[in-house]
Amino acid sequence: MARRAKITGTGMYVPERVVTNEDLAKLMDTSDEWIRQRSGIAERRHIEPGQTPSDLALAASRRALDAAGLDASDIDCIVLATLSPEADFPGTSFFLQDKLEAGDTPCFDLRAQCSGFGYALSVAKSFIEAGQFRRILLLGCEVHSTGLDFTDAGRDVAVLFGDGAGAVVLEANEDASDTSALLEIRLHAQGKFAKKLWVEAPGSGIAPARMTHELIDQGRHFPHMQGKFVFKNAVTRMPEVLIEALNATSLKLDDVDLFLFHQANLRINDYVAQQLEIPPEKCLNNIQRYGNCSAASIPILLDEAVREGQLERGQVVAMTTFGSGFSWSCAVARY
Ligand code: UT7
C-alpha cells in the first residue's frame, strides 16, 4: 500500500483585538459601506503590541497537536508558510520551533504568499509519500498589521488584511481501509506579474542597506497592489486550477463536499462559485470576520469547517488559492 498523507489535526488562532471598518475609518478616508461592498469584510484581527507571529503560530499549533493527540516531540518536521516573517531571517518557524520546545526538529519557512499553504501542503505531501517524514506540522501564519499604511495613501490595501495563524498536522496513512488522504495538489506561478502585488523594500537588491530614507518617505516598504488586475486574474486562475486538480483525480465538481477558497475578496469567491455553478452552501467564507490572512486563510477556514462539523471524515474538500507572485494552487483531499 502506497504511503499517503492524512490530515489528523487542525487548529487556528487569531488575536483578541477586533478592528472594525469603523475603527479604520477614523484613521483614513474610507467607510464601512465601501469596505463591505467591495470586499465583504466587516472586521479583522490585529495583534497587541508585543505579540509576534510565532505567538499566533504557537497557539494554532497547540490546538492542531491536541486535535491529533500528539505532542510537539512527536513531530518530524515543521513547515510554516508566510509572507510576513518575524525576522527577515531565519523567518518565523525557528521561533515557533523554540517555543514548542521541539528539540532539533527540522523547520523552515516557505514563501508563496497567499498560495503559501497550498505550496506547503504539496511539500509536506511529498515528504510523507517519499517516506522522509511521518508526521509534519504545517502552518500558515501572518502578521500584516505591523506592515500596512493606515493613511489615505494605503487605504486600498490596509483595509483588506488581517492577522492570524492556522495549523494542520499531516501524518502518514498506511491503513488500506482508511481513505483519508491528500489526493492531488496543483501549483502554478507567473513571475511576470510579481510587481502587481508586492512589497518592494527592504530588499537585498537595494544597496547599500536594503532600505533608504527615500523609499520609506515614498511608502515603498508597504504593500502595493493593482487591485483590478489582481481581481481579474484571481477569478480566471482559481476555477482553472480547481478543475485541473479535480481532473487529475477521478472526482467531479459534484463529488466535492466543501470548497475553501482563499479569502481575499468575497466578490471573487462568489463569482468563482457562480461560474462553476457551485451551490453557495458548499462554500465556506470567513473573510467577513478576519479579512485576508494570506497564507493563514485556508488553514483557519479548514479548522473552522472541522470544528463546526462542516467537514466530516470521508468527505472531499477542495482548497484553492490565488495571490502575489502571482501564485495559485488547488489541493483536493479526502478528509
Ligand atoms: O490576497 C491576494 C490576492 N488579492 C486579491 O485578489 C485582491 C484583488 N482585488 C480586489 O479585491 C479589489 O480590486 C479591491 C477590493 C482591492 C478594490 O476593489 P475595486 O472594486 O477594484 O476598487 P478600485 O481599486 O477600482 O477602486 C475604486 C474606487 C477608487 O476611487 P475612484 O478612482 O473611483 O475615485 C479608489 O480610490 O475606490 C477608491 N478606494 C477606496 N475608497 C474608500 C480604494 N480604496 C478605498 C477605501 N475606501 N479603502
XYZ file of C-alpha atoms and ligand atoms in Angstrom:
383
model
C 0.000 0.000 0.000
C 1.448 3.357 -1.004
C 2.060 5.789 1.808
C -0.449 8.661 1.768
C -0.622 11.915 3.743
C -3.657 12.320 6.014
C -4.844 15.396 7.923
C -5.073 14.254 11.552
C -5.443 17.589 13.355
C -6.319 21.223 12.682
C -6.068 24.396 14.770
C -6.258 28.146 14.418
C -5.632 31.290 16.409
C -6.475 34.918 15.760
C -5.521 37.799 18.089
C -8.190 39.025 20.520
C -8.123 42.604 19.225
C -11.024 43.191 16.822
C -10.575 46.091 14.377
C -13.837 47.120 12.718
C -14.292 49.049 9.489
C -15.436 51.997 11.610
C -12.138 51.843 13.529
C -10.238 52.142 10.228
C -12.479 54.984 9.039
C -11.119 57.010 11.977
C -7.590 56.631 10.562
C -8.159 57.093 6.828
C -10.666 58.209 4.239
C -12.742 55.037 3.995
C -16.140 53.750 5.137
C -17.794 50.610 6.403
C -20.036 50.688 3.325
C -17.106 50.814 0.840
C -15.177 48.016 2.547
C -18.210 45.722 2.862
C -19.411 46.324 -0.682
C -16.013 45.912 -2.362
C -14.603 43.064 -0.267
C -17.218 41.625 2.108
C -15.027 42.410 5.133
C -16.686 43.711 8.341
C -13.772 43.319 10.756
C -10.327 41.803 11.125
C -7.939 40.995 13.981
C -4.713 42.837 14.777
C -2.033 41.750 17.242
C -1.471 43.590 20.522
C 1.889 45.345 20.919
C 4.482 42.732 21.871
C 2.642 39.818 20.246
C 4.627 38.140 17.467
C 3.842 35.803 14.554
C 5.331 32.829 16.412
C 2.954 33.515 19.342
C -0.005 33.138 16.967
C 1.582 30.087 15.349
C 2.210 28.533 18.758
C -1.445 28.832 19.814
C -2.648 27.387 16.474
C -0.054 24.574 16.671
C -1.102 23.553 20.173
C -4.722 23.233 19.055
C -3.773 21.193 15.981
C -1.483 18.930 18.031
C -4.236 18.428 20.645
C -6.705 17.529 17.904
C -4.231 14.979 16.520
C -3.488 13.646 20.017
C 0.210 14.412 19.629
C 2.957 16.329 21.438
C 5.433 18.610 19.716
C 8.067 15.910 20.340
C 6.119 13.553 18.020
C 6.562 15.921 15.045
C 9.302 15.153 12.475
C 9.276 18.468 10.605
C 7.656 21.922 10.796
C 6.810 23.845 7.608
C 5.481 27.388 8.019
C 4.094 29.386 5.098
C 4.270 33.162 5.486
C 4.863 36.433 3.670
C 5.334 38.334 6.945
C 8.254 36.631 8.719
C 9.046 37.504 12.322
C 12.586 38.381 11.205
C 13.966 38.643 7.664
C 15.922 35.557 8.566
C 15.550 32.980 9.994
C 11.835 33.718 9.455
C 9.070 32.606 11.856
C 9.337 28.804 12.020
C 12.522 28.778 14.101
C 10.961 30.966 16.797
C 7.924 28.684 16.777
C 10.117 25.582 16.993
C 11.823 27.024 20.070
C 8.505 27.933 21.745
C 7.199 24.432 21.063
C 10.365 23.071 22.728
C 10.677 20.808 19.713
C 14.320 19.858 20.287
C 16.201 19.686 16.995
C 13.162 19.024 14.810
C 13.832 20.477 11.346
C 11.792 23.533 10.444
C 11.673 26.112 7.688
C 9.609 28.944 6.269
C 8.054 28.658 2.842
C 7.177 31.716 0.813
C 4.435 31.638 -1.769
C 2.311 34.465 -0.317
C -1.434 33.819 -0.340
C -0.803 30.449 -2.006
C 1.772 29.549 0.651
C -0.414 26.989 2.382
C -1.178 25.185 -0.894
C 2.529 25.033 -1.708
C 3.336 23.882 1.848
C 0.723 21.112 1.631
C 2.375 19.917 -1.551
C 5.843 19.871 0.057
C 4.510 18.000 3.105
C 2.614 15.508 0.932
C 5.811 14.755 -0.974
C 7.857 14.385 2.226
C 5.357 11.870 3.616
C 4.821 9.912 0.397
C 8.593 9.680 -0.122
C 8.990 8.344 3.411
C 11.267 11.139 4.641
C 8.936 12.209 7.472
C 5.868 10.581 9.053
C 4.398 13.498 10.999
C 4.532 17.093 9.820
C 3.224 20.252 11.451
C 2.162 22.682 8.760
C 1.274 26.328 9.324
C 0.076 29.419 7.563
C 0.847 32.425 9.752
C 0.664 36.157 9.083
C 1.025 39.404 10.944
C 0.056 42.052 8.408
C -0.952 44.818 10.783
C 2.599 45.969 11.538
C 3.313 46.465 7.808
C 0.312 48.367 6.451
C -0.098 52.041 5.595
C -3.049 53.223 7.692
C -3.191 56.613 5.962
C -5.265 57.610 2.919
C -2.343 56.591 0.672
C -2.605 52.965 1.784
C -6.369 52.638 2.132
C -6.850 50.354 -0.879
C -4.687 47.650 0.755
C -4.734 48.348 4.516
C -8.456 47.663 4.909
C -8.174 44.188 3.394
C -5.635 42.371 5.551
C -5.754 40.773 8.999
C -3.522 38.791 11.355
C -3.921 35.103 12.170
C -2.498 31.606 12.096
C -3.798 28.213 11.048
C -2.151 24.828 11.620
C -2.555 21.309 10.316
C -0.946 18.033 11.381
C -0.305 15.657 8.492
C 0.563 12.039 9.136
C 1.477 9.036 7.039
C -1.551 6.837 6.426
C -0.665 3.242 5.574
C -4.026 1.747 6.541
C -5.594 0.451 3.313
C -9.094 0.645 4.828
C -8.680 4.369 5.662
C -9.411 6.515 2.593
C -8.311 9.847 4.163
C -5.533 11.406 2.071
C -4.309 14.439 0.210
C -5.351 13.271 -3.236
C -3.974 15.864 -5.631
C -2.273 19.259 -5.455
C -1.657 21.513 -8.440
C 0.670 24.529 -8.207
C 1.233 27.425 -10.611
C 3.109 30.728 -10.705
C 3.584 33.666 -13.067
C 6.526 35.829 -12.003
C 5.980 38.353 -14.767
C 3.232 39.758 -12.557
C 5.369 39.869 -9.386
C 5.068 43.645 -9.132
C 1.275 43.716 -9.431
C 1.094 42.907 -5.711
C 4.311 43.301 -3.780
C 6.380 44.887 -1.055
C 9.472 46.362 -2.685
C 11.647 47.177 0.318
C 13.608 46.152 2.251
C 15.150 44.017 -0.483
C 18.631 42.584 -0.939
C 18.894 44.219 -4.357
C 18.703 47.651 -2.732
C 22.203 48.991 -1.893
C 23.723 49.823 0.461
C 21.382 48.884 3.299
C 18.390 47.206 1.632
C 16.350 50.270 2.556
C 16.675 54.028 2.110
C 15.033 57.005 3.786
C 13.686 57.915 0.357
C 11.977 54.543 -0.049
C 10.358 54.951 3.359
C 9.266 58.520 2.544
C 7.654 57.158 -0.632
C 5.890 54.379 1.275
C 7.584 51.701 -0.785
C 8.030 49.484 2.277
C 4.250 48.981 2.280
C 2.375 46.504 0.057
C 1.152 47.900 -3.258
C -1.456 46.257 -5.443
C -3.122 46.833 -8.778
C -6.412 45.612 -7.351
C -8.497 45.281 -10.506
C -5.729 43.438 -12.371
C -5.252 41.013 -9.464
C -9.027 40.526 -9.228
C -9.333 39.591 -12.913
C -6.508 37.082 -12.679
C -7.894 35.559 -9.481
C -11.333 34.887 -10.992
C -9.705 33.221 -14.015
C -6.994 31.175 -12.320
C -8.979 29.835 -9.368
C -11.630 27.980 -11.403
C -8.947 26.840 -13.855
C -6.725 25.226 -11.216
C -9.686 23.766 -9.327
C -10.875 21.940 -12.460
C -7.300 20.910 -13.283
C -6.820 19.358 -9.819
C -10.178 17.558 -9.949
C -9.446 16.237 -13.450
C -6.240 14.722 -12.075
C -8.392 12.676 -9.677
C -11.418 10.592 -10.599
C -13.623 13.178 -8.910
C -16.064 15.674 -10.401
C -17.185 19.056 -9.089
C -20.340 17.410 -7.697
C -18.229 14.976 -5.666
C -16.682 17.822 -3.665
C -18.453 18.344 -0.334
C -16.731 21.578 0.664
C -14.946 24.315 -1.287
C -12.473 26.517 0.558
C -11.287 29.494 -1.492
C -8.566 31.901 -0.465
C -10.119 34.746 1.487
C -9.064 37.836 -0.498
C -12.461 39.147 -1.509
C -15.962 37.754 -1.057
C -16.860 39.021 -4.535
C -14.046 36.923 -6.048
C -15.278 33.778 -4.303
C -18.952 34.371 -5.136
C -18.019 34.975 -8.775
C -15.915 31.789 -8.983
C -18.689 29.720 -7.361
C -21.269 31.174 -9.743
C -19.098 30.491 -12.800
C -18.748 26.841 -11.798
C -22.366 26.561 -10.602
C -21.235 25.536 -7.121
C -24.090 25.819 -4.600
C -23.328 28.574 -2.052
C -23.875 26.171 0.876
C -20.824 24.176 -0.265
C -18.563 27.250 0.027
C -17.292 28.472 3.362
C -16.045 32.038 3.873
C -14.782 33.845 6.947
C -13.283 36.961 5.333
C -16.182 38.895 6.904
C -14.591 38.320 10.351
C -10.873 38.044 9.662
C -10.096 39.871 6.403
C -7.367 38.445 4.200
C -4.896 36.455 6.314
C -2.845 35.392 3.247
C -1.159 32.019 3.887
C -3.214 31.574 7.057
C -6.619 31.980 5.378
C -7.072 28.393 4.169
C -5.902 26.578 7.339
C -8.035 28.900 9.527
C -11.048 28.153 7.331
C -10.267 24.424 7.376
C -10.116 24.367 11.161
C -13.429 26.220 11.449
C -15.016 23.780 8.986
C -13.823 20.787 11.014
C -14.830 22.214 14.397
C -18.247 23.366 13.188
C -18.981 19.940 11.679
C -18.999 21.242 8.106
C -16.275 18.789 7.115
C -16.513 15.204 8.272
C -14.279 12.186 7.839
C -14.602 10.695 4.360
C -15.806 13.958 2.784
C -13.930 15.689 -0.033
C -12.567 19.212 0.383
C -11.032 21.369 -2.366
C -8.747 24.215 -1.238
C -7.997 26.830 -3.891
C -5.660 29.821 -3.603
C -4.503 32.845 -5.561
C -2.052 35.553 -4.584
C 1.069 37.594 -5.006
C 3.705 36.193 -7.323
C 1.316 35.546 -8.976
C 0.951 32.141 -7.400
C -2.085 29.882 -7.399
C -2.886 26.347 -6.321
C -5.548 23.774 -5.608
C -5.367 20.876 -3.155
C -8.042 18.162 -3.156
C -8.241 15.997 -0.048
C -10.461 13.262 1.323
C -10.683 14.351 4.959
O -4.680 38.050 -1.493
C -4.034 38.269 -2.696
C -4.973 38.448 -3.807
N -5.654 39.714 -3.699
C -6.779 39.904 -4.356
O -7.242 39.006 -5.005
C -7.430 41.255 -4.313
C -7.989 41.595 -5.658
N -8.587 42.900 -5.777
C -9.687 43.302 -5.084
O -10.183 42.561 -4.268
C -10.308 44.629 -5.417
O -9.723 45.138 -6.592
C -10.198 45.672 -4.275
C -11.094 45.265 -3.100
C -8.764 45.765 -3.821
C -10.664 47.042 -4.752
O -11.966 46.992 -5.289
P -12.266 47.640 -6.709
O -13.706 47.492 -6.932
O -11.354 47.014 -7.708
O -11.948 49.162 -6.455
P -10.869 50.110 -7.156
O -9.486 49.725 -6.740
O -11.144 50.195 -8.623
O -11.223 51.485 -6.507
C -12.490 52.112 -6.730
C -12.518 53.454 -6.030
C -11.313 54.334 -6.368
O -11.770 55.655 -6.437
P -12.075 56.359 -7.866
O -10.794 56.261 -8.625
O -13.181 55.551 -8.468
O -12.472 57.728 -7.476
C -10.410 54.167 -5.172
O -9.580 55.271 -4.961
O -12.472 53.258 -4.600
C -11.404 54.044 -4.043
N -10.889 53.342 -2.883
C -11.428 53.439 -1.649
N -12.469 54.145 -1.199
C -12.790 54.012 0.115
C -9.828 52.475 -2.809
N -9.693 52.024 -1.560
C -10.672 52.601 -0.824
C -11.038 52.514 0.534
N -12.099 53.234 0.949
N -10.407 51.718 1.422
